[in-house]
mmCIF file of C-alpha atoms in Angstrom:
data_model
loop_
_atom_site.group_PDB
_atom_site.id
_atom_site.type_symbol
_atom_site.label_atom_id
_atom_site.label_comp_id
_atom_site.label_asym_id
_atom_site.label_seq_id
_atom_site.Cartn_x
_atom_site.Cartn_y
_atom_site.Cartn_z
ATOM 1 C CA MET A 192 109.627 115.738 117.400
ATOM 2 C CA ALA A 193 112.739 115.532 115.215
ATOM 3 C CA SER A 194 115.002 118.499 114.615
ATOM 4 C CA ALA A 195 115.136 120.172 111.200
ATOM 5 C CA GLU A 196 117.738 117.686 110.059
ATOM 6 C CA ALA A 197 118.569 114.179 111.285
ATOM 7 C CA PRO A 198 121.400 112.548 109.336
ATOM 8 C CA VAL A 199 121.374 108.789 108.955
ATOM 9 C CA THR A 200 124.010 107.476 111.328
ATOM 10 C CA ALA A 201 123.843 103.698 110.792
ATOM 11 C CA VAL A 202 122.395 101.113 108.425
ATOM 12 C CA GLN A 203 122.642 97.445 109.389
ATOM 13 C CA ALA A 204 121.368 94.321 107.653
ATOM 14 C CA ALA A 205 120.979 90.727 108.809
ATOM 15 C CA ALA A 206 119.553 87.597 107.177
ATOM 16 C CA TYR A 207 117.273 85.080 108.899
ATOM 17 C CA THR A 208 116.230 81.720 107.461
ATOM 18 C CA VAL A 209 113.043 80.202 108.873
ATOM 19 C CA PRO A 210 111.976 76.627 108.040
ATOM 20 C CA THR A 211 108.454 76.273 106.679
ATOM 21 C CA ASP A 212 105.894 74.385 108.727
ATOM 22 C CA GLY A 213 105.848 71.676 106.069
ATOM 23 C CA PRO A 214 106.976 71.078 102.476
ATOM 24 C CA GLU A 215 105.655 73.811 100.164
ATOM 25 C CA ALA A 216 105.379 74.072 96.395
ATOM 26 C CA ASP A 217 103.604 75.954 93.660
ATOM 27 C CA GLY A 218 103.365 75.147 89.969
ATOM 28 C CA THR A 219 107.020 75.822 89.156
ATOM 29 C CA PHE A 220 109.025 75.792 92.405
ATOM 30 C CA TRP A 221 109.328 74.099 95.805
ATOM 31 C CA TRP A 222 110.940 75.206 99.072
ATOM 32 C CA GLU A 223 111.439 74.210 102.708
ATOM 33 C CA SER A 224 112.534 77.547 104.186
ATOM 34 C CA THR A 225 112.140 81.285 103.666
ATOM 35 C CA THR A 226 114.860 83.898 104.187
ATOM 36 C CA MET A 227 114.162 87.430 105.395
ATOM 37 C CA VAL A 228 116.781 90.170 105.094
ATOM 38 C CA LEU A 229 116.037 92.760 107.778
ATOM 39 C CA VAL A 230 117.442 96.299 107.614
ATOM 40 C CA GLN A 231 117.630 98.716 110.538
ATOM 41 C CA ALA A 232 118.426 102.384 109.872
ATOM 42 C CA ALA A 233 119.203 104.862 112.676
ATOM 43 C CA ALA A 234 119.047 108.642 113.035
ATOM 44 C CA GLY A 235 118.251 111.078 115.821
ATOM 45 C CA GLY A 236 118.037 108.360 118.443
ATOM 46 C CA LYS A 237 115.389 106.405 116.528
ATOM 47 C CA THR A 238 115.568 103.204 114.468
ATOM 48 C CA GLY A 239 113.428 102.261 111.475
ATOM 49 C CA MET A 240 112.949 98.780 110.052
ATOM 50 C CA GLY A 241 112.430 97.406 106.571
ATOM 51 C CA TRP A 242 112.882 93.979 105.052
ATOM 52 C CA THR A 243 112.757 91.841 101.974
ATOM 53 C CA TYR A 244 112.362 88.119 101.385
ATOM 54 C CA ALA A 245 115.505 87.300 99.440
ATOM 55 C CA PRO A 246 118.777 85.367 99.554
ATOM 56 C CA ALA A 247 121.179 86.393 102.290
ATOM 57 C CA ALA A 248 123.349 88.013 99.609
ATOM 58 C CA ALA A 249 120.953 90.972 99.731
ATOM 59 C CA ALA A 250 122.278 91.749 103.215
ATOM 60 C CA ALA A 251 125.798 92.032 101.801
ATOM 61 C CA LEU A 252 124.552 94.501 99.176
ATOM 62 C CA VAL A 253 123.085 96.621 101.947
ATOM 63 C CA GLU A 254 126.219 96.525 104.069
ATOM 64 C CA GLU A 255 128.690 97.104 101.215
ATOM 65 C CA LEU A 256 126.854 99.444 98.839
ATOM 66 C CA LEU A 257 123.583 100.870 100.076
ATOM 67 C CA GLY A 258 124.356 101.645 103.700
ATOM 68 C CA PRO A 259 127.447 103.710 102.840
ATOM 69 C CA ALA A 260 125.433 105.506 100.144
ATOM 70 C CA VAL A 261 122.832 106.836 102.576
ATOM 71 C CA LEU A 262 124.992 107.518 105.632
ATOM 72 C CA GLY A 263 124.848 111.211 106.416
ATOM 73 C CA VAL A 264 121.779 111.818 104.259
ATOM 74 C CA ASP A 265 118.964 113.636 106.062
ATOM 75 C CA ALA A 266 116.608 110.908 107.291
ATOM 76 C CA LEU A 267 113.671 113.250 106.655
ATOM 77 C CA ALA A 268 114.628 113.452 102.961
ATOM 78 C CA VAL A 269 113.941 109.865 101.909
ATOM 79 C CA PRO A 270 113.831 110.678 98.154
ATOM 80 C CA ALA A 271 117.416 111.946 98.434
ATOM 81 C CA ALA A 272 118.436 108.613 99.970
ATOM 82 C CA ALA A 273 116.548 106.735 97.245
ATOM 83 C CA TRP A 274 118.438 108.674 94.600
ATOM 84 C CA ALA A 275 121.751 107.968 96.351
ATOM 85 C CA MET A 276 120.965 104.229 96.307
ATOM 86 C CA ALA A 277 120.033 104.381 92.621
ATOM 87 C CA ARG A 278 123.466 105.781 91.871
ATOM 88 C CA ALA A 279 125.153 103.161 94.079
ATOM 89 C CA VAL A 280 123.678 100.239 92.132
ATOM 90 C CA ARG A 281 124.259 101.666 88.663
ATOM 91 C CA ASN A 282 127.215 99.439 87.830
ATOM 92 C CA PRO A 283 126.103 96.160 89.489
ATOM 93 C CA GLY A 284 122.622 96.671 88.033
ATOM 94 C CA SER A 285 119.543 98.226 89.585
ATOM 95 C CA THR A 286 117.097 95.378 88.925
ATOM 96 C CA GLY A 287 116.901 91.885 90.381
ATOM 97 C CA LEU A 288 118.495 91.289 93.773
ATOM 98 C CA ALA A 289 119.767 94.868 94.021
ATOM 99 C CA SER A 290 116.171 96.111 93.893
ATOM 100 C CA TYR A 291 115.234 93.747 96.731
ATOM 101 C CA ALA A 292 118.042 95.218 98.851
ATOM 102 C CA VAL A 293 117.101 98.792 97.916
ATOM 103 C CA SER A 294 113.501 98.014 98.871
ATOM 104 C CA ALA A 295 114.469 96.921 102.369
ATOM 105 C CA VAL A 296 116.535 100.055 102.978
ATOM 106 C CA ASP A 297 113.917 102.371 101.493
ATOM 107 C CA CYS A 298 111.178 100.894 103.685
ATOM 108 C CA ALA A 299 113.439 101.190 106.738
ATOM 109 C CA LEU A 300 114.059 104.857 105.958
ATOM 110 C CA TRP A 301 110.358 105.660 105.602
ATOM 111 C CA ASP A 302 109.707 103.877 108.898
ATOM 112 C CA LEU A 303 112.563 105.841 110.463
ATOM 113 C CA LYS A 304 111.176 109.154 109.205
ATOM 114 C CA ALA A 305 107.744 108.365 110.649
ATOM 115 C CA ARG A 306 109.284 107.461 114.006
ATOM 116 C CA LEU A 307 111.349 110.661 114.035
ATOM 117 C CA LEU A 308 108.159 112.650 113.441
ATOM 118 C CA ASP A 309 106.212 110.484 115.939
ATOM 119 C CA LEU A 310 103.623 109.632 113.271
ATOM 120 C CA PRO A 311 102.080 106.355 112.131
ATOM 121 C CA LEU A 312 103.605 105.509 108.779
ATOM 122 C CA HIS A 313 100.277 105.397 106.961
ATOM 123 C CA GLN A 314 99.502 108.921 108.152
ATOM 124 C CA LEU A 315 102.917 110.184 107.059
ATOM 125 C CA LEU A 316 102.314 108.689 103.609
ATOM 126 C CA GLY A 317 98.833 110.231 103.400
ATOM 127 C CA ALA A 318 96.273 107.509 104.083
ATOM 128 C CA VAL A 319 93.178 107.428 101.877
ATOM 129 C CA ARG A 320 91.532 104.510 103.721
ATOM 130 C CA ASP A 321 91.351 103.174 107.257
ATOM 131 C CA GLN A 322 91.294 99.500 106.268
ATOM 132 C CA VAL A 323 93.257 97.468 103.738
ATOM 133 C CA ALA A 324 91.441 94.527 102.158
ATOM 134 C CA ILE A 325 93.355 91.232 102.216
ATOM 135 C CA TYR A 326 93.042 87.739 100.789
ATOM 136 C CA GLY A 327 94.238 84.497 102.359
ATOM 137 C CA SER A 328 97.078 83.017 100.305
ATOM 138 C CA GLY A 329 98.759 79.634 100.457
ATOM 139 C CA GLY A 330 97.000 76.548 99.150
ATOM 140 C CA PHE A 331 100.292 75.015 98.063
ATOM 141 C CA THR A 332 100.338 72.225 95.490
ATOM 142 C CA SER A 333 102.219 70.106 98.030
ATOM 143 C CA TYR A 334 99.244 70.146 100.409
ATOM 144 C CA SER A 335 97.056 67.115 100.906
ATOM 145 C CA ASP A 336 93.310 67.508 100.458
ATOM 146 C CA GLU A 337 92.928 67.721 104.225
ATOM 147 C CA GLN A 338 95.641 70.381 104.596
ATOM 148 C CA LEU A 339 94.079 72.471 101.868
ATOM 149 C CA ARG A 340 90.608 72.255 103.360
ATOM 150 C CA ASN A 341 91.833 73.088 106.868
ATOM 151 C CA GLN A 342 93.716 76.147 105.673
ATOM 152 C CA LEU A 343 90.816 77.455 103.598
ATOM 153 C CA GLU A 344 88.337 76.927 106.427
ATOM 154 C CA GLY A 345 90.715 78.618 108.854
ATOM 155 C CA TRP A 346 90.666 81.761 106.722
ATOM 156 C CA THR A 347 87.004 81.805 105.811
ATOM 157 C CA GLN A 348 85.373 80.400 108.937
ATOM 158 C CA GLY A 349 87.974 81.144 111.596
ATOM 159 C CA GLN A 350 89.038 84.636 110.464
ATOM 160 C CA GLN A 351 86.099 85.571 108.229
ATOM 161 C CA ILE A 352 88.349 86.463 105.283
ATOM 162 C CA PRO A 353 86.042 86.679 102.236
ATOM 163 C CA ARG A 354 88.636 85.998 99.521
ATOM 164 C CA VAL A 355 91.244 83.212 99.252
ATOM 165 C CA LYS A 356 93.877 81.972 96.793
ATOM 166 C CA ILE A 357 95.344 78.555 96.028
ATOM 167 C CA LYS A 358 98.281 77.452 93.881
ATOM 168 C CA ILE A 359 97.689 75.496 90.672
ATOM 169 C CA GLY A 360 99.877 74.503 87.713
ATOM 170 C CA GLN A 361 100.912 71.237 89.365
ATOM 171 C CA ASP A 362 104.292 69.913 88.165
ATOM 172 C CA ASN A 363 104.933 72.726 85.685
ATOM 173 C CA GLY A 364 101.449 72.447 84.257
ATOM 174 C CA THR A 365 101.628 68.732 83.490
ATOM 175 C CA ASN A 366 98.925 67.572 85.914
ATOM 176 C CA VAL A 367 95.844 69.539 84.940
ATOM 177 C CA PRO A 368 93.400 66.919 86.315
ATOM 178 C CA ARG A 369 94.745 67.539 89.829
ATOM 179 C CA ASP A 370 94.554 71.297 89.300
ATOM 180 C CA LEU A 371 90.904 71.018 88.319
ATOM 181 C CA ALA A 372 90.137 68.763 91.272
ATOM 182 C CA ARG A 373 91.792 71.162 93.737
ATOM 183 C CA ILE A 374 89.904 74.171 92.364
ATOM 184 C CA ARG A 375 86.647 72.287 92.813
ATOM 185 C CA GLN A 376 87.692 71.160 96.284
ATOM 186 C CA ALA A 377 88.539 74.735 97.214
ATOM 187 C CA ARG A 378 85.164 76.001 96.067
ATOM 188 C CA ALA A 379 83.419 73.275 98.063
ATOM 189 C CA ALA A 380 85.430 74.200 101.169
ATOM 190 C CA VAL A 381 84.788 77.958 101.068
ATOM 191 C CA GLY A 382 81.203 77.950 99.798
ATOM 192 C CA PRO A 383 79.608 80.052 97.074
ATOM 193 C CA ASP A 384 80.017 83.496 98.643
ATOM 194 C CA THR A 385 83.812 83.586 99.081
ATOM 195 C CA GLU A 386 85.925 84.936 96.221
ATOM 196 C CA LEU A 387 88.206 82.204 94.870
ATOM 197 C CA PHE A 388 91.586 83.125 93.367
ATOM 198 C CA VAL A 389 94.133 80.853 91.672
ATOM 199 C CA ASP A 390 97.840 81.321 90.937
ATOM 200 C CA ALA A 391 99.653 79.210 88.339
ATOM 201 C CA ASN A 392 103.075 80.860 88.870
ATOM 202 C CA GLY A 393 103.649 80.814 85.117
ATOM 203 C CA ALA A 394 103.192 77.065 84.747
ATOM 204 C CA TYR A 395 100.860 76.986 81.722
ATOM 205 C CA THR A 396 100.935 77.881 78.073
ATOM 206 C CA ALA A 397 98.410 80.533 77.111
ATOM 207 C CA LYS A 398 95.856 78.265 75.479
ATOM 208 C CA GLN A 399 96.290 75.648 78.197
ATOM 209 C CA ALA A 400 95.450 78.318 80.772
ATOM 210 C CA VAL A 401 92.317 79.256 78.838
ATOM 211 C CA ARG A 402 91.207 75.618 78.700
ATOM 212 C CA VAL A 403 91.720 75.233 82.453
ATOM 213 C CA MET A 404 89.490 78.204 83.203
ATOM 214 C CA ARG A 405 86.797 76.931 80.866
ATOM 215 C CA GLU A 406 86.798 73.583 82.654
ATOM 216 C CA VAL A 407 86.099 75.255 86.004
ATOM 217 C CA ASP A 408 83.747 77.964 84.808
ATOM 218 C CA ALA A 409 81.107 76.775 87.282
ATOM 219 C CA GLU A 410 83.472 77.444 90.231
ATOM 220 C CA ASN A 411 83.468 81.216 89.583
ATOM 221 C CA VAL A 412 87.207 81.872 89.826
ATOM 222 C CA THR A 413 87.587 85.661 89.798
ATOM 223 C CA TRP A 414 91.405 86.102 89.877
ATOM 224 C CA PHE A 415 93.909 84.243 87.678
ATOM 225 C CA GLU A 416 97.451 85.097 88.661
ATOM 226 C CA GLU A 417 100.388 84.449 86.341
ATOM 227 C CA PRO A 418 98.621 81.954 84.068
ATOM 228 C CA VAL A 419 101.781 82.130 81.959
ATOM 229 C CA SER A 420 105.199 83.586 82.729
ATOM 230 C CA SER A 421 104.990 87.251 83.656
ATOM 231 C CA ASP A 422 107.647 87.866 80.979
ATOM 232 C CA HIS A 423 105.296 86.528 78.289
ATOM 233 C CA LEU A 424 103.200 89.659 77.824
ATOM 234 C CA ALA A 425 101.549 88.472 74.622
ATOM 235 C CA GLY A 426 100.512 85.261 76.375
ATOM 236 C CA LEU A 427 99.062 87.174 79.312
ATOM 237 C CA ARG A 428 97.044 89.255 76.856
ATOM 238 C CA VAL A 429 95.732 86.115 75.138
ATOM 239 C CA VAL A 430 94.501 84.733 78.452
ATOM 240 C CA ARG A 431 93.114 88.084 79.579
ATOM 241 C CA ASP A 432 91.036 88.376 76.416
ATOM 242 C CA ALA A 433 89.664 84.831 76.705
ATOM 243 C CA VAL A 434 88.705 84.308 80.363
ATOM 244 C CA GLU A 435 86.216 85.881 82.760
ATOM 245 C CA ALA A 436 88.621 85.975 85.711
ATOM 246 C CA ASP A 437 90.822 89.043 86.166
ATOM 247 C CA VAL A 438 94.354 88.273 84.995
ATOM 248 C CA ALA A 439 97.119 89.580 87.270
ATOM 249 C CA ALA A 440 100.922 89.667 87.228
ATOM 250 C CA GLY A 441 103.831 91.885 88.230
ATOM 251 C CA GLU A 442 105.111 90.451 91.524
ATOM 252 C CA TYR A 443 108.648 90.017 90.142
ATOM 253 C CA GLY A 444 108.911 93.579 88.875
ATOM 254 C CA THR A 445 112.103 95.375 89.912
ATOM 255 C CA GLY A 446 112.065 98.576 87.913
ATOM 256 C CA LEU A 447 109.565 101.065 86.544
ATOM 257 C CA PRO A 448 110.159 100.098 82.870
ATOM 258 C CA TYR A 449 109.060 96.527 83.701
ATOM 259 C CA PHE A 450 105.670 97.784 84.839
ATOM 260 C CA GLN A 451 105.420 100.217 81.942
ATOM 261 C CA ARG A 452 105.845 97.374 79.442
ATOM 262 C CA MET A 453 103.192 95.294 81.213
ATOM 263 C CA CYS A 454 100.700 98.163 81.246
ATOM 264 C CA ALA A 455 101.410 99.188 77.656
ATOM 265 C CA ALA A 456 100.781 95.608 76.482
ATOM 266 C CA ASP A 457 97.315 95.574 78.119
ATOM 267 C CA ALA A 458 98.542 92.326 79.650
ATOM 268 C CA VAL A 459 96.704 92.446 82.994
ATOM 269 C CA ASP A 460 93.450 93.500 84.611
ATOM 270 C CA CYS A 461 95.211 94.314 87.889
ATOM 271 C CA LEU A 462 98.894 95.128 88.345
ATOM 272 C CA GLN A 463 100.742 93.400 91.173
ATOM 273 C CA ALA A 464 103.617 95.089 92.985
ATOM 274 C CA ASP A 465 105.738 93.920 95.897
ATOM 275 C CA VAL A 466 107.024 96.737 98.124
ATOM 276 C CA SER A 467 109.837 94.439 99.312
ATOM 277 C CA ARG A 468 111.065 93.954 95.720
ATOM 278 C CA CYS A 469 110.020 96.842 93.501
ATOM 279 C CA GLY A 470 112.270 99.510 95.032
ATOM 280 C CA GLY A 471 110.421 100.114 98.271
ATOM 281 C CA ILE A 472 107.762 102.645 99.177
ATOM 282 C CA SER A 473 109.383 105.370 97.063
ATOM 283 C CA GLU A 474 109.113 103.291 93.877
ATOM 284 C CA TRP A 475 105.738 101.777 94.813
ATOM 285 C CA PHE A 476 104.052 105.179 94.489
ATOM 286 C CA ARG A 477 105.531 105.680 91.010
ATOM 287 C CA ILE A 478 104.261 102.240 89.980
ATOM 288 C CA ALA A 479 100.813 102.972 91.389
ATOM 289 C CA ALA A 480 100.678 106.245 89.455
ATOM 290 C CA LEU A 481 101.706 104.427 86.283
ATOM 291 C CA ALA A 482 98.956 101.871 86.854
ATOM 292 C CA ALA A 483 96.401 104.614 87.433
ATOM 293 C CA ALA A 484 97.407 106.263 84.169
ATOM 294 C CA HIS A 485 96.476 102.991 82.434
ATOM 295 C CA GLY A 486 93.193 102.663 84.319
ATOM 296 C CA LEU A 487 94.458 99.836 86.533
ATOM 297 C CA GLU A 488 94.377 99.059 90.225
ATOM 298 C CA VAL A 489 97.357 97.734 92.204
ATOM 299 C CA SER A 490 97.371 94.584 94.325
ATOM 300 C CA GLY A 491 100.068 94.140 96.966
ATOM 301 C CA HIS A 492 102.160 90.984 96.757
ATOM 302 C CA CYS A 493 103.171 89.375 100.083
ATOM 303 C CA ALA A 494 105.050 90.962 103.035
ATOM 304 C CA PRO A 495 101.739 92.146 104.513
ATOM 305 C CA HIS A 496 103.072 94.081 107.512
ATOM 306 C CA LEU A 497 105.573 95.909 105.317
ATOM 307 C CA SER A 498 102.839 96.712 102.794
ATOM 308 C CA ALA A 499 99.857 97.738 104.914
ATOM 309 C CA ALA A 500 100.793 101.405 105.370
ATOM 310 C CA VAL A 501 101.591 102.114 101.719
ATOM 311 C CA ALA A 502 98.479 100.200 100.668
ATOM 312 C CA ALA A 503 96.393 102.463 102.903
ATOM 313 C CA ALA A 504 97.916 105.480 101.118
ATOM 314 C CA THR A 505 97.344 104.270 97.536
ATOM 315 C CA PRO A 506 94.062 105.444 95.960
ATOM 316 C CA ASN A 507 93.952 102.804 93.209
ATOM 317 C CA PHE A 508 94.622 99.890 95.565
ATOM 318 C CA ARG A 509 92.597 96.664 95.413
ATOM 319 C CA HIS A 510 93.861 94.155 97.995
ATOM 320 C CA LEU A 511 96.912 92.757 99.788
ATOM 321 C CA GLU A 512 98.171 89.182 99.922
ATOM 322 C CA TRP A 513 97.995 87.635 103.410
ATOM 323 C CA PHE A 514 100.659 85.065 102.487
ATOM 324 C CA HIS A 515 101.025 82.088 104.804
ATOM 325 C CA ASP A 516 104.851 82.000 104.997
ATOM 326 C CA HIS A 517 105.329 85.717 105.515
ATOM 327 C CA VAL A 518 102.531 85.946 108.074
ATOM 328 C CA ARG A 519 104.244 83.180 110.089
ATOM 329 C CA ILE A 520 107.606 84.943 110.038
ATOM 330 C CA GLU A 521 106.285 88.431 110.732
ATOM 331 C CA ASN A 522 104.162 87.196 113.644
ATOM 332 C CA LEU A 523 107.229 85.379 114.994
ATOM 333 C CA PHE A 524 109.668 88.283 114.623
ATOM 334 C CA PHE A 525 107.583 91.306 115.594
ATOM 335 C CA ASP A 526 105.348 92.588 118.343
ATOM 336 C CA GLY A 527 102.458 94.726 117.122
ATOM 337 C CA THR A 528 101.384 92.599 114.158
ATOM 338 C CA LEU A 529 97.948 93.172 112.646
ATOM 339 C CA ASP A 530 94.700 91.229 112.948
ATOM 340 C CA PRO A 531 93.229 89.930 109.649
ATOM 341 C CA ALA A 532 89.803 89.112 111.105
ATOM 342 C CA GLY A 533 86.998 90.181 108.798
ATOM 343 C CA GLY A 534 89.256 90.326 105.765
ATOM 344 C CA SER A 535 91.054 93.644 106.290
ATOM 345 C CA LEU A 536 93.973 95.170 108.177
ATOM 346 C CA SER A 537 93.774 98.408 110.146
ATOM 347 C CA PRO A 538 97.220 100.070 110.366
ATOM 348 C CA GLY A 539 97.963 100.945 113.974
ATOM 349 C CA ASP A 540 98.311 104.306 115.702
ATOM 350 C CA GLY A 541 101.882 103.791 116.937
ATOM 351 C CA PRO A 542 104.875 105.558 115.381
ATOM 352 C CA GLY A 543 106.211 104.167 112.116
ATOM 353 C CA ASN A 544 104.951 100.770 111.069
ATOM 354 C CA GLY A 545 103.954 100.065 114.683
ATOM 355 C CA LEU A 546 106.201 97.009 114.965
ATOM 356 C CA ALA A 547 108.920 96.146 117.483
ATOM 357 C CA LEU A 548 111.552 93.534 116.706
ATOM 358 C CA ARG A 549 111.624 90.506 118.979
ATOM 359 C CA ALA A 550 115.406 90.328 118.741
ATOM 360 C CA ALA A 551 115.900 87.202 120.834
ATOM 361 C CA GLU A 552 113.321 85.222 118.876
ATOM 362 C CA ALA A 553 114.585 86.409 115.494
ATOM 363 C CA GLY A 554 118.175 85.738 116.527
ATOM 364 C CA LYS A 555 117.501 81.982 116.638
ATOM 365 C CA TYR A 556 117.225 82.031 112.824
ATOM 366 C CA ARG A 557 120.037 84.417 111.957
ATOM 367 C CA VAL A 558 122.343 83.391 109.132
ATOM 368 C CA GLN A 559 125.971 84.289 109.771
#
């Protein structure tokens, strides 16, 4: 058990770039690698971990601004550290990349606190559920028909995950016929009882998005993510009012006012938040409370092993994204990763987030 006070003695950050297992694309972007910025914070002989998926520049922000801001702060007083980081990023700006870096440090500090107290992180945060529902996510627009079918069947038949998501909005929304064909192919692959989600990554115009959903009404799509840009709140509201599927957005949010504007505009049926971007666990709970005040649930975007504990402690939580790229990296970098079989994650009983860094394996991908 930790003493009454355990000052933070070190904060270190490193970036790792991992090639994808094949070319990947969504409606508005393509990539061949993913970069994780991993933060380790130490106090009282323990080390906590947090991370974000961001350019390597986020590591420099941690080393130059955020680490010095929290050194000496009591590791058991995470809100005090969060406030110190908020002050540190005032001049360079608290949103965007700075929020990604803050998120990684904040998550590392919560993990550190749990390890100091010898508690599982979800118990420290106050778990309200034992299992966190997930959905399989990938279905990239760059996939062949065979790749798409194999991935969908792997989730639904191999792991018994009852909800899956594919990317649409091919070529910035200019190839709707292929989008429609892939939605129909996905439904055929998963059968009638699996929930089918789609994500356009902001590729469509509002009325175009409505027309797409009408064309595939028979496929029973129940989740339509970012049909238009998440910055186009009026457009999101147009789509939300016109389609049966729940409209969702918010994954790029890096500040409470962003989420307040989205909620106030009645732009979504479910608010997305990413604990590795939004400001970490400390800010996640404020966002979840804001959503609850507007009668909304929260869905976790990506970084599943970073998100599972806080998801378990959020009353108005819906589900968490089991994202192909991040699952690959987290399984590669950590011992103690979670089993998605049956469509939910059960946070472990070990201290903190229950993970141990495989330093030698991760080191192969480190960016100097």
